[in-house]
Tab-separated table of C-alpha atoms (C1' of nucleotides) in Angstrom:
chain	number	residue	atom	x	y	z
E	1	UNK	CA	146.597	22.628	-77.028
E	2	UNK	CA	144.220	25.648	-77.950
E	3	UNK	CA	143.370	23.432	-80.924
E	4	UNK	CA	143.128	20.663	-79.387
E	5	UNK	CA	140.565	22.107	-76.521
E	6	UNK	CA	138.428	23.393	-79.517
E	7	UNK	CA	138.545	20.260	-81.258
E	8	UNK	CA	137.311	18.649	-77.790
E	9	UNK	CA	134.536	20.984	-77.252
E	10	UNK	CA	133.047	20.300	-80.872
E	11	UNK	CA	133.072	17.218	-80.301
E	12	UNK	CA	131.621	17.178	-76.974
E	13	UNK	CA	128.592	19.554	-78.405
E	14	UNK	CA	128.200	17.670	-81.269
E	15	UNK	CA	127.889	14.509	-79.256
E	16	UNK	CA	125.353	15.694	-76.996
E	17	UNK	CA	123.045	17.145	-79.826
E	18	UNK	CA	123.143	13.561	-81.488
E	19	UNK	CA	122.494	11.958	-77.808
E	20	UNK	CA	119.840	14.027	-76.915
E	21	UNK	CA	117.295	13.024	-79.955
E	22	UNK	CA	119.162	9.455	-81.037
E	23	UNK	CA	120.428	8.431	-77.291
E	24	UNK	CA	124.165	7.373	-77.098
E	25	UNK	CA	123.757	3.626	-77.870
E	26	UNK	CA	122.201	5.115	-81.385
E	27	UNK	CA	124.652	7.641	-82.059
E	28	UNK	CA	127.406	6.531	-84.042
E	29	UNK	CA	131.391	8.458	-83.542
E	30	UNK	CA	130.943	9.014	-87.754
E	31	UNK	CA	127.759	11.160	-87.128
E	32	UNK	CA	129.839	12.574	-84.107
E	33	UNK	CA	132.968	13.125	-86.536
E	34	UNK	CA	130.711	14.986	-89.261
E	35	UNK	CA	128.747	17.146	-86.911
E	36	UNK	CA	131.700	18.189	-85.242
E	37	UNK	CA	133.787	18.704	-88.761
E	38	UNK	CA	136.481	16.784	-87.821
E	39	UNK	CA	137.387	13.226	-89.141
E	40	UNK	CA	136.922	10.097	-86.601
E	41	UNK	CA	140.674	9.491	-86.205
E	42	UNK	CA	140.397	12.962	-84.479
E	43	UNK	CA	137.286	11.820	-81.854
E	44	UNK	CA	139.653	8.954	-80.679
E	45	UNK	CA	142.771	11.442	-80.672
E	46	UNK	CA	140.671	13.477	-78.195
E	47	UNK	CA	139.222	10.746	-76.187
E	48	UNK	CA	139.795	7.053	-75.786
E	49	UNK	CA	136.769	5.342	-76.928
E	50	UNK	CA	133.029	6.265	-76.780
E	51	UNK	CA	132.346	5.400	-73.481
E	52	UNK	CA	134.995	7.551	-72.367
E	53	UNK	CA	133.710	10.377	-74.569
E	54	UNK	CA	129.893	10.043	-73.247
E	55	UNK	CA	131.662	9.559	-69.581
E	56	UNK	CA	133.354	13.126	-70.050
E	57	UNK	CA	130.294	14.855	-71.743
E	58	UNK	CA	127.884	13.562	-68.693
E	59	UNK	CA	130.844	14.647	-65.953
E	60	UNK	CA	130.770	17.917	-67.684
E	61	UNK	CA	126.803	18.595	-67.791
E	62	UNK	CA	126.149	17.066	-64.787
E	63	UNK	CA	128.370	18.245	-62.516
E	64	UNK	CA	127.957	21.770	-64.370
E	65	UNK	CA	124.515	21.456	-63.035
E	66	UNK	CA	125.221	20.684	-59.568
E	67	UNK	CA	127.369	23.676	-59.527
E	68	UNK	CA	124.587	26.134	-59.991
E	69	UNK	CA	121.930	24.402	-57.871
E	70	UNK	CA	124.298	24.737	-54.846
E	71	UNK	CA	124.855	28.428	-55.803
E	72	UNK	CA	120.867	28.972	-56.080
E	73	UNK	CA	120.343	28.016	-52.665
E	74	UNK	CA	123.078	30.036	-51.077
E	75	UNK	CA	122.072	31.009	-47.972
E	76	UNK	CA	118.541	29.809	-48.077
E	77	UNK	CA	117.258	26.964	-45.882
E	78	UNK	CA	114.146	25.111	-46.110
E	79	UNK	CA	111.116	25.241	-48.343
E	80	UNK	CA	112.450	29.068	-49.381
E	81	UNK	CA	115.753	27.096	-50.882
E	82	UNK	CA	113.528	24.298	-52.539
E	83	UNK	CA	111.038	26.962	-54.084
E	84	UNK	CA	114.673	28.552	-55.413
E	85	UNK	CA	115.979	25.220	-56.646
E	86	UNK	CA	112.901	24.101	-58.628
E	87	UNK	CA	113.380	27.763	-60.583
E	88	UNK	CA	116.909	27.204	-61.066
E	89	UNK	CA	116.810	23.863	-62.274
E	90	UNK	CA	113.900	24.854	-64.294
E	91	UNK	CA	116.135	27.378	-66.293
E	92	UNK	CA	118.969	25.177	-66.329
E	93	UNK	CA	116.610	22.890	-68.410
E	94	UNK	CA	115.388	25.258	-70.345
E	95	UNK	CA	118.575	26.439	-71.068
E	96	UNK	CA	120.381	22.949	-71.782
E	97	UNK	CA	117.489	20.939	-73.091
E	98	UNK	CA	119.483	18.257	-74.793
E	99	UNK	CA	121.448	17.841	-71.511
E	100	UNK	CA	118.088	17.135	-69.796
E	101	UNK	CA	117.009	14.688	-72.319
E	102	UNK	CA	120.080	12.974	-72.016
E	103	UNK	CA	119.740	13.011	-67.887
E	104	UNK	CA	116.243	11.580	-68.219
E	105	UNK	CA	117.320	8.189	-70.795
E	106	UNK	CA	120.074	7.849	-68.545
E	107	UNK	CA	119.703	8.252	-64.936
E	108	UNK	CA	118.247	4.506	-64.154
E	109	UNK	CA	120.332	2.755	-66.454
E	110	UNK	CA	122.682	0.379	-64.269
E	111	UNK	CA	124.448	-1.434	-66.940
E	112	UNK	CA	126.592	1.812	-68.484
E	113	UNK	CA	130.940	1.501	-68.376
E	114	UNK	CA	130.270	4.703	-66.759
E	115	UNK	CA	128.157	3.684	-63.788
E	116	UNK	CA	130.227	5.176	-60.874
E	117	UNK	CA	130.546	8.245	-61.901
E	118	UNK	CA	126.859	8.994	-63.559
E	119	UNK	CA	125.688	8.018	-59.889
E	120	UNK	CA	128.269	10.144	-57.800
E	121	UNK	CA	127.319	13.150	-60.388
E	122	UNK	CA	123.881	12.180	-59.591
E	123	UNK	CA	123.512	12.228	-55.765
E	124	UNK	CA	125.448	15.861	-55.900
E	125	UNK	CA	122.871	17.192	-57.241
E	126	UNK	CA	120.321	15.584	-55.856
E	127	UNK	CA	121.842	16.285	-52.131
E	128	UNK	CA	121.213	19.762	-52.537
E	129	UNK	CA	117.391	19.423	-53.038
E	130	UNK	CA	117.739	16.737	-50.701
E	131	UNK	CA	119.708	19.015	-48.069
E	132	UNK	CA	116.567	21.923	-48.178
E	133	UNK	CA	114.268	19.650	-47.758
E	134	UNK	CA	115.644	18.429	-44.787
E	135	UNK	CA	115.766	21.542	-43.412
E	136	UNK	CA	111.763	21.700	-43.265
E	137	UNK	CA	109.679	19.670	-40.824
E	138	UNK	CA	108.288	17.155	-43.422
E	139	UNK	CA	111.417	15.176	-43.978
E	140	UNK	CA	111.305	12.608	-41.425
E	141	UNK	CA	114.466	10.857	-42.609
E	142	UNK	CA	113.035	10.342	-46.011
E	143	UNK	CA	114.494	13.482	-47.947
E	144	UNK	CA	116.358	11.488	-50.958
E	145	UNK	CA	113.159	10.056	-51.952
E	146	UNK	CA	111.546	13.619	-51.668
E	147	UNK	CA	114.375	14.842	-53.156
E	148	UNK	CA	114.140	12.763	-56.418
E	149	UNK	CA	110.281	13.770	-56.584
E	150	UNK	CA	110.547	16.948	-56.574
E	151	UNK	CA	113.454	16.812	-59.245
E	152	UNK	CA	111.687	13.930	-60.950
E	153	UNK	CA	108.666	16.656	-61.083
E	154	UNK	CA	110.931	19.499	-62.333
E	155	UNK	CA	112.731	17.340	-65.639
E	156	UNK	CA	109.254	15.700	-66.112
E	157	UNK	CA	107.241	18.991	-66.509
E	158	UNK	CA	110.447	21.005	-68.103
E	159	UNK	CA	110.817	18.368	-71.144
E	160	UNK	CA	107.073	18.295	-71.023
E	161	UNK	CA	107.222	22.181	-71.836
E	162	UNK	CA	109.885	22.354	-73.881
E	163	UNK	CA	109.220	19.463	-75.941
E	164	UNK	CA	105.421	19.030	-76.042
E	165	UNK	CA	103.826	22.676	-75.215
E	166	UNK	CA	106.471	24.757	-76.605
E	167	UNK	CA	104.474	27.929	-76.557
E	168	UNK	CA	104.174	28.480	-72.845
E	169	UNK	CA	106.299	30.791	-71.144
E	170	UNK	CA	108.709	30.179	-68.588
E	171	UNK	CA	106.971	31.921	-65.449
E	172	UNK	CA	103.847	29.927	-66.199
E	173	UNK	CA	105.354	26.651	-66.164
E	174	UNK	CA	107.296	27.549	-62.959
E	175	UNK	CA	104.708	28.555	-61.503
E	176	UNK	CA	102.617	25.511	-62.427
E	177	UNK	CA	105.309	23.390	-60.941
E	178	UNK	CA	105.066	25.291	-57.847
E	179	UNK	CA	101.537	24.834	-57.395
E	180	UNK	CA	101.603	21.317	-57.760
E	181	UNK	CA	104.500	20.666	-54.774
E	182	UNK	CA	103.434	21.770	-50.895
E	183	UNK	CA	106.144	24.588	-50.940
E	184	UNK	CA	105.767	27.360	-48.420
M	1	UNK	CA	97.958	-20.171	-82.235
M	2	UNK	CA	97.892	-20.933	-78.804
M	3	UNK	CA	101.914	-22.126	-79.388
M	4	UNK	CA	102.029	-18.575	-81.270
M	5	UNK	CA	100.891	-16.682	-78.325
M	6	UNK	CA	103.010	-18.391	-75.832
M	7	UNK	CA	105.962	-18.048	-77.832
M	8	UNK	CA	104.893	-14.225	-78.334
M	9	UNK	CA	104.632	-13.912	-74.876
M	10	UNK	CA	108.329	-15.168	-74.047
M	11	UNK	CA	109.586	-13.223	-76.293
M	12	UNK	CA	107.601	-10.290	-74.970
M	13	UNK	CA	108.583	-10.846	-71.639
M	14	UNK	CA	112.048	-11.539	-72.841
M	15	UNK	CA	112.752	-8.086	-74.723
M	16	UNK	CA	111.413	-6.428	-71.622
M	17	UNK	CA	113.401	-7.454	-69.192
M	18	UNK	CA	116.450	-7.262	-71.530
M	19	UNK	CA	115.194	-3.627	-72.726
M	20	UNK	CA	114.699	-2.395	-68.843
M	21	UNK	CA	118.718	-2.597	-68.110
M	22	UNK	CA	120.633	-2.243	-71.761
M	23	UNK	CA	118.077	-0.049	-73.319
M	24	UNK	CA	116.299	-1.131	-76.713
M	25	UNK	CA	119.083	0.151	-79.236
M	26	UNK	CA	121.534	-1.872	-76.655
M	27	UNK	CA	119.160	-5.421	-76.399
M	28	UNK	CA	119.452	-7.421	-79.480
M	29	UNK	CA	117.645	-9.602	-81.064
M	30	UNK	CA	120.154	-12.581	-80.606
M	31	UNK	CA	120.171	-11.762	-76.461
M	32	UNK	CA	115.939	-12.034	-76.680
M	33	UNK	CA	116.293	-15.275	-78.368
M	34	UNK	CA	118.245	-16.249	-75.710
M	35	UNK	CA	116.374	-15.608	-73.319
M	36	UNK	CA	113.357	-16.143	-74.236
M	37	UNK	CA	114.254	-19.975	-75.193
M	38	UNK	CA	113.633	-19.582	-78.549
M	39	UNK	CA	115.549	-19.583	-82.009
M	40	UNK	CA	116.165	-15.951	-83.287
M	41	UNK	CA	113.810	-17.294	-86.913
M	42	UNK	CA	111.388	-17.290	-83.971
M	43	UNK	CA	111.717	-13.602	-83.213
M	44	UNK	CA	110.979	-12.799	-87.447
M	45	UNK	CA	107.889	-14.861	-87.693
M	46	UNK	CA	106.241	-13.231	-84.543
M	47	UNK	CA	107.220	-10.288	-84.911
M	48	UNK	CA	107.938	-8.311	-88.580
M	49	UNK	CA	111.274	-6.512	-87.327
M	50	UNK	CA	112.696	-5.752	-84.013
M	51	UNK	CA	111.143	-1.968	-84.318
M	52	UNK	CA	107.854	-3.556	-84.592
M	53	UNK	CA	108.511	-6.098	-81.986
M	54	UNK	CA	109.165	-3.117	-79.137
M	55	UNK	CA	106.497	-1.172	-80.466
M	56	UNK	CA	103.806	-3.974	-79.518
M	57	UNK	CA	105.528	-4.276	-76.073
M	58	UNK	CA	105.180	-0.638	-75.365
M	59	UNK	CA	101.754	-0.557	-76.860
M	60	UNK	CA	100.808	-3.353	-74.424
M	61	UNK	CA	102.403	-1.773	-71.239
M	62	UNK	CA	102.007	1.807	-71.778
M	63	UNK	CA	98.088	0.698	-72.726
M	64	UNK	CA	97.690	-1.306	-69.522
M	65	UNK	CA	99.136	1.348	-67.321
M	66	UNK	CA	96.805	3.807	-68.699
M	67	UNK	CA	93.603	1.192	-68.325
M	68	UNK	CA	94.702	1.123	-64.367
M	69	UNK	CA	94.911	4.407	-63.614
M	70	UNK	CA	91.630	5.092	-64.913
M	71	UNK	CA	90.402	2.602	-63.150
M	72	UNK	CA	92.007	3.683	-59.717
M	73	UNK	CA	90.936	7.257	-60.876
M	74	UNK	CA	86.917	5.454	-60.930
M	75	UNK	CA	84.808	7.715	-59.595
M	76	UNK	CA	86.940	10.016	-57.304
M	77	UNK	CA	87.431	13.593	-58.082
M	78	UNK	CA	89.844	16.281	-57.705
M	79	UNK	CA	93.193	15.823	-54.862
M	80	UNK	CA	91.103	12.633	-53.990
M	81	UNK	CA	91.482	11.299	-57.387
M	82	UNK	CA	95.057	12.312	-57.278
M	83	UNK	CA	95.940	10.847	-53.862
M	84	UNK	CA	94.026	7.627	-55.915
M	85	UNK	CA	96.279	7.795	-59.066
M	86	UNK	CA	100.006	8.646	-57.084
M	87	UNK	CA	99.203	5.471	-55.325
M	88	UNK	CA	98.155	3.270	-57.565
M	89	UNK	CA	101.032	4.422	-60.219
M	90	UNK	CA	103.392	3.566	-57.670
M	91	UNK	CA	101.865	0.345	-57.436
M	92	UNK	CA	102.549	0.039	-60.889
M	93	UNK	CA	105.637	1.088	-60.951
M	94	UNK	CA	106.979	-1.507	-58.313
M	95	UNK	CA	104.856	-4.045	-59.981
M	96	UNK	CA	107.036	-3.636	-63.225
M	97	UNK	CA	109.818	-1.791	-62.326
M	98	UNK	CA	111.234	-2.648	-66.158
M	99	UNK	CA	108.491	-1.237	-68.160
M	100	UNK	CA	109.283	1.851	-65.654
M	101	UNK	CA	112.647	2.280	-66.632
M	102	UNK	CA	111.740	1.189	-69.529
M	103	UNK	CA	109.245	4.870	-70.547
M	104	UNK	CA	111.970	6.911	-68.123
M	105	UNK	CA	114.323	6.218	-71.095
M	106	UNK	CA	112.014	6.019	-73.766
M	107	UNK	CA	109.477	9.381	-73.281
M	108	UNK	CA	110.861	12.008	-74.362
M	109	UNK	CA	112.626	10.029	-77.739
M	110	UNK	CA	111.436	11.814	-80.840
M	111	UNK	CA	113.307	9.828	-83.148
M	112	UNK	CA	111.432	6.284	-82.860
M	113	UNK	CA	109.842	4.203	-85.652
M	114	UNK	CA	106.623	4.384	-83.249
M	115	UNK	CA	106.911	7.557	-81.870
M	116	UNK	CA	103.461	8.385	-82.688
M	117	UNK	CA	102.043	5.319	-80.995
M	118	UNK	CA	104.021	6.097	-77.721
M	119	UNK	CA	102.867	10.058	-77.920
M	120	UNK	CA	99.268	8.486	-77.995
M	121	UNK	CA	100.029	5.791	-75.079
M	122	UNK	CA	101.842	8.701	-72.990
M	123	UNK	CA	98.712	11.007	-73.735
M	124	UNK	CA	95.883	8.524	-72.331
M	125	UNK	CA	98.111	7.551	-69.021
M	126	UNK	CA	98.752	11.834	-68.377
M	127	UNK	CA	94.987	12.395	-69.081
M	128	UNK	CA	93.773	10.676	-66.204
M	129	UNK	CA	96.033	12.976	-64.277
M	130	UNK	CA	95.095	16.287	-65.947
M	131	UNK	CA	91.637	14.887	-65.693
M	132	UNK	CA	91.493	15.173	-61.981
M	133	UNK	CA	93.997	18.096	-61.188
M	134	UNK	CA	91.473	20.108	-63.576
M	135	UNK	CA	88.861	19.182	-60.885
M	136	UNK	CA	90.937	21.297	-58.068
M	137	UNK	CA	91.073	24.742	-57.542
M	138	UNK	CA	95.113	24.811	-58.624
M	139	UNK	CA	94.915	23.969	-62.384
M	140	UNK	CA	94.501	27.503	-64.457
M	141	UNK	CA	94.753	25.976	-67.575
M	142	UNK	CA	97.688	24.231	-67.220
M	143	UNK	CA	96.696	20.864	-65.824
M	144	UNK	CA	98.982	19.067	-68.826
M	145	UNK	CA	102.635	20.598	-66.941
M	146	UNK	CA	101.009	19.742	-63.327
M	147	UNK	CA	100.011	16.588	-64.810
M	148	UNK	CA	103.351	15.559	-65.605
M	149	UNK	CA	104.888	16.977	-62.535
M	150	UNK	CA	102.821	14.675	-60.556
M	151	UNK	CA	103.627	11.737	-63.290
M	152	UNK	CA	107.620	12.885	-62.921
M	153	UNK	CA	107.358	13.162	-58.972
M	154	UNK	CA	106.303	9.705	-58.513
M	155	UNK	CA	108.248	7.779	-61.512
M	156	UNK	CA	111.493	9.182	-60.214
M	157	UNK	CA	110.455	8.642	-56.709
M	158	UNK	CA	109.601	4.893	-57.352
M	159	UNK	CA	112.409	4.290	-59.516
M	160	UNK	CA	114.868	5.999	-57.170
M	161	UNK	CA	113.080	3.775	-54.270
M	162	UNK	CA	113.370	0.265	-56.664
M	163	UNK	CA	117.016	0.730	-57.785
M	164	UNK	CA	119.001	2.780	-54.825
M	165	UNK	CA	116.706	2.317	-51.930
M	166	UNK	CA	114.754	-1.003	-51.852
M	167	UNK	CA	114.874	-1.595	-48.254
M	168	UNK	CA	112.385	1.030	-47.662
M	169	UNK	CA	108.222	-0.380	-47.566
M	170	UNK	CA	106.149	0.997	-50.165
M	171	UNK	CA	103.980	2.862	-47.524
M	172	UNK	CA	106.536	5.344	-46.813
M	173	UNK	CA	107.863	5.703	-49.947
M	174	UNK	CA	104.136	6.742	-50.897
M	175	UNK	CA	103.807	8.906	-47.972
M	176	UNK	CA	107.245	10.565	-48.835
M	177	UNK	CA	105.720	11.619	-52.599
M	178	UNK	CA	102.352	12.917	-51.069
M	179	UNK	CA	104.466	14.829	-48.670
M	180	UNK	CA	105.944	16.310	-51.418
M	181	UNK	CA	103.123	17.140	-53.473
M	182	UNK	CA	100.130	19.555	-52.492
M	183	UNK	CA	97.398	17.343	-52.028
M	184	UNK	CA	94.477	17.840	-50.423
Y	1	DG	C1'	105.645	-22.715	-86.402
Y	2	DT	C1'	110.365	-23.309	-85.259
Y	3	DC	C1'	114.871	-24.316	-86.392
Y	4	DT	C1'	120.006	-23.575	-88.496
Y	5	DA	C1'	122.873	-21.268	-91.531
Y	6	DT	C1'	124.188	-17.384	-93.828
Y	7	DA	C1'	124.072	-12.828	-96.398
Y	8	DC	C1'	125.068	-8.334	-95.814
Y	9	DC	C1'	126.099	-4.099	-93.684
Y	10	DC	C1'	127.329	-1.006	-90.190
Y	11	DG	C1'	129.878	0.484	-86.147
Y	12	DG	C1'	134.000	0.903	-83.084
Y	13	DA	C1'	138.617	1.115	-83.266
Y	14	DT	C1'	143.492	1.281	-85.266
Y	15	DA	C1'	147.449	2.277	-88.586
Y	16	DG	C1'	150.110	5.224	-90.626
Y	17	DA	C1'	150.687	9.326	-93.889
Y	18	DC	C1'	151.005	14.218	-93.598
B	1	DG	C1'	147.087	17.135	-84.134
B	2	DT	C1'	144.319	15.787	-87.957
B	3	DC	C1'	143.529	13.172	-91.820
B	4	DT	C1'	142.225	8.748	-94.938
B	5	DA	C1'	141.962	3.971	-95.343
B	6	DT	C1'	141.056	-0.282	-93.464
B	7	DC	C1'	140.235	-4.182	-90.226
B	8	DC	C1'	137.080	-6.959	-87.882
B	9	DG	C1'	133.384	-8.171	-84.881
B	10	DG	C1'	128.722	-8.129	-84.257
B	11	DG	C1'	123.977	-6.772	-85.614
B	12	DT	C1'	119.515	-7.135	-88.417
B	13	DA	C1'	117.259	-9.746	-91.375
B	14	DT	C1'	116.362	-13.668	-94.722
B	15	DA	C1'	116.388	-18.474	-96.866
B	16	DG	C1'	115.118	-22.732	-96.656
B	17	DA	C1'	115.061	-27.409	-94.180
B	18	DC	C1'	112.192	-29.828	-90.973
DNA sequence: GTCTATACCCGGATAGAC
DNA sequence: GTCTATCCGGGTATAGAC
């Protein structure tokens, strides 16, 4: 069971290294099985197929990252909390880049054996951003659009660092973000 | 040639829409035969391989969406000329919702047989926006992260509008993302 | 310029030894 | 629990008739 949980967990990082530069339709379980080191009768010893594979990796990552953005806002309410959230998410990026790259070839796709539970993963997340924002006066009963534009904003300008501009360091980028969205 | 071109065009139109919901690695080229109404011999003498054939459709998109923003940017400057651009990209957006999904999934791939012509495409579309938030008081040398902040903000907003809340009008949805964002 | 038919390979999944 | 070997469907691309 030990080995089998460290078996799973090579596979799962190898999987989302692949997915993050080749996207899961183009990453095939042999490059999976010789990333991980293991042989592809052991990927479908682990797991039941690929979709259930990719299905586990994005319930992992995801809902990983939901985790933390609800324990960055804590206590705070309003524009405070969303000024918190877009720095937390920002470092969650930074710190799980593949994961974001993944999120961001995946989030609008509507056609995946996986559907239900990339969107319930999804609005978590979102809800929290969306659940500050309603707590300032510029809501108006349109927070989960705001919500996705300020996280749109966030992964857009985080990849854009990470992948593109490299060199810049993290407070500069945050606070670009910041200056860009009518916090405070 | 005029039979070429409309035959191009179907096929164009074809991988698109096929592309926007299964992803390009996922469409193939039997399914854009298919659709488009022609035979899949049809596909190799338009088009040299199916890597070339979504390179041209990206190249034609990607270019167009560029030419319009500049266009909406025309002669405005500064949070004007971003009030302009949000707008009219959501315009876009709604407009051709696939091609949307289609560069959500697609932007930050660095694996791609064209990835050079899509970094160029990408470039010329987030110019416009640098070009104007470098006309504010808010862009300290960093107007390429704000720019695709702004560009995030209002993809994600759009496409989270288009796929999980189409009921809402396109005026609020605009409103929401320049509620969001600190213009003017 | 468009079609049908086919070559060829690669990918997901399974069987069964160890 | 992990391996090797293999099956089989489906995918890109080409050949050649019309």
């Amino acid at each position: 069971m030990a080995r089998a949980n460290t078996t799973k967990r090579a596979i799962l990082d190898a999987a989302l290294e692949l997915a993050a530069t080749k996207g899961i339709t183009g990453t095939t379980m042999d490059e999976v099985a010789e990333l991980a080191g293991v042989a592809k009768g052991s990927l479908y010893y682990n797991f039941s197929s690929k979709d259930q594979l990719f299905e586990a990796l994005l319930q992992e990552g995801v809902g990983a990252l939901a985790d933390s953005l609800r324990s960055a806002k804590g206590e705070l309410r309003g524009w405070d909390a969303v000024d918190a959230l877009v720095t937390r998410l920002l470092d969650l990026i930074a710190a799980n880049a593949p994961l974001a790259k993944l999120m961001a070839s995946e989030i609008f796709r509507t056609d995946r054996a996986w559907q239900e539970t990339l969107f319930a993963l999804r609005h978590d997340a979102l809800a929290v951003f969306a659940e500050a924002i309603d707590e300032t006066d510029a809501a108006a009963g349109r927070s989960g659009i705001m919500a996705s534009g300020v996280f749109g904003a966030v992964l857009m300008s985080g990849l854009e660092w990470l992948v593109f501009e490299p060199e810049r360091d993290r407070d500069e980028v945050a606070a670009a973000i910041l200056a860009t969205l009518r916090v405070r």
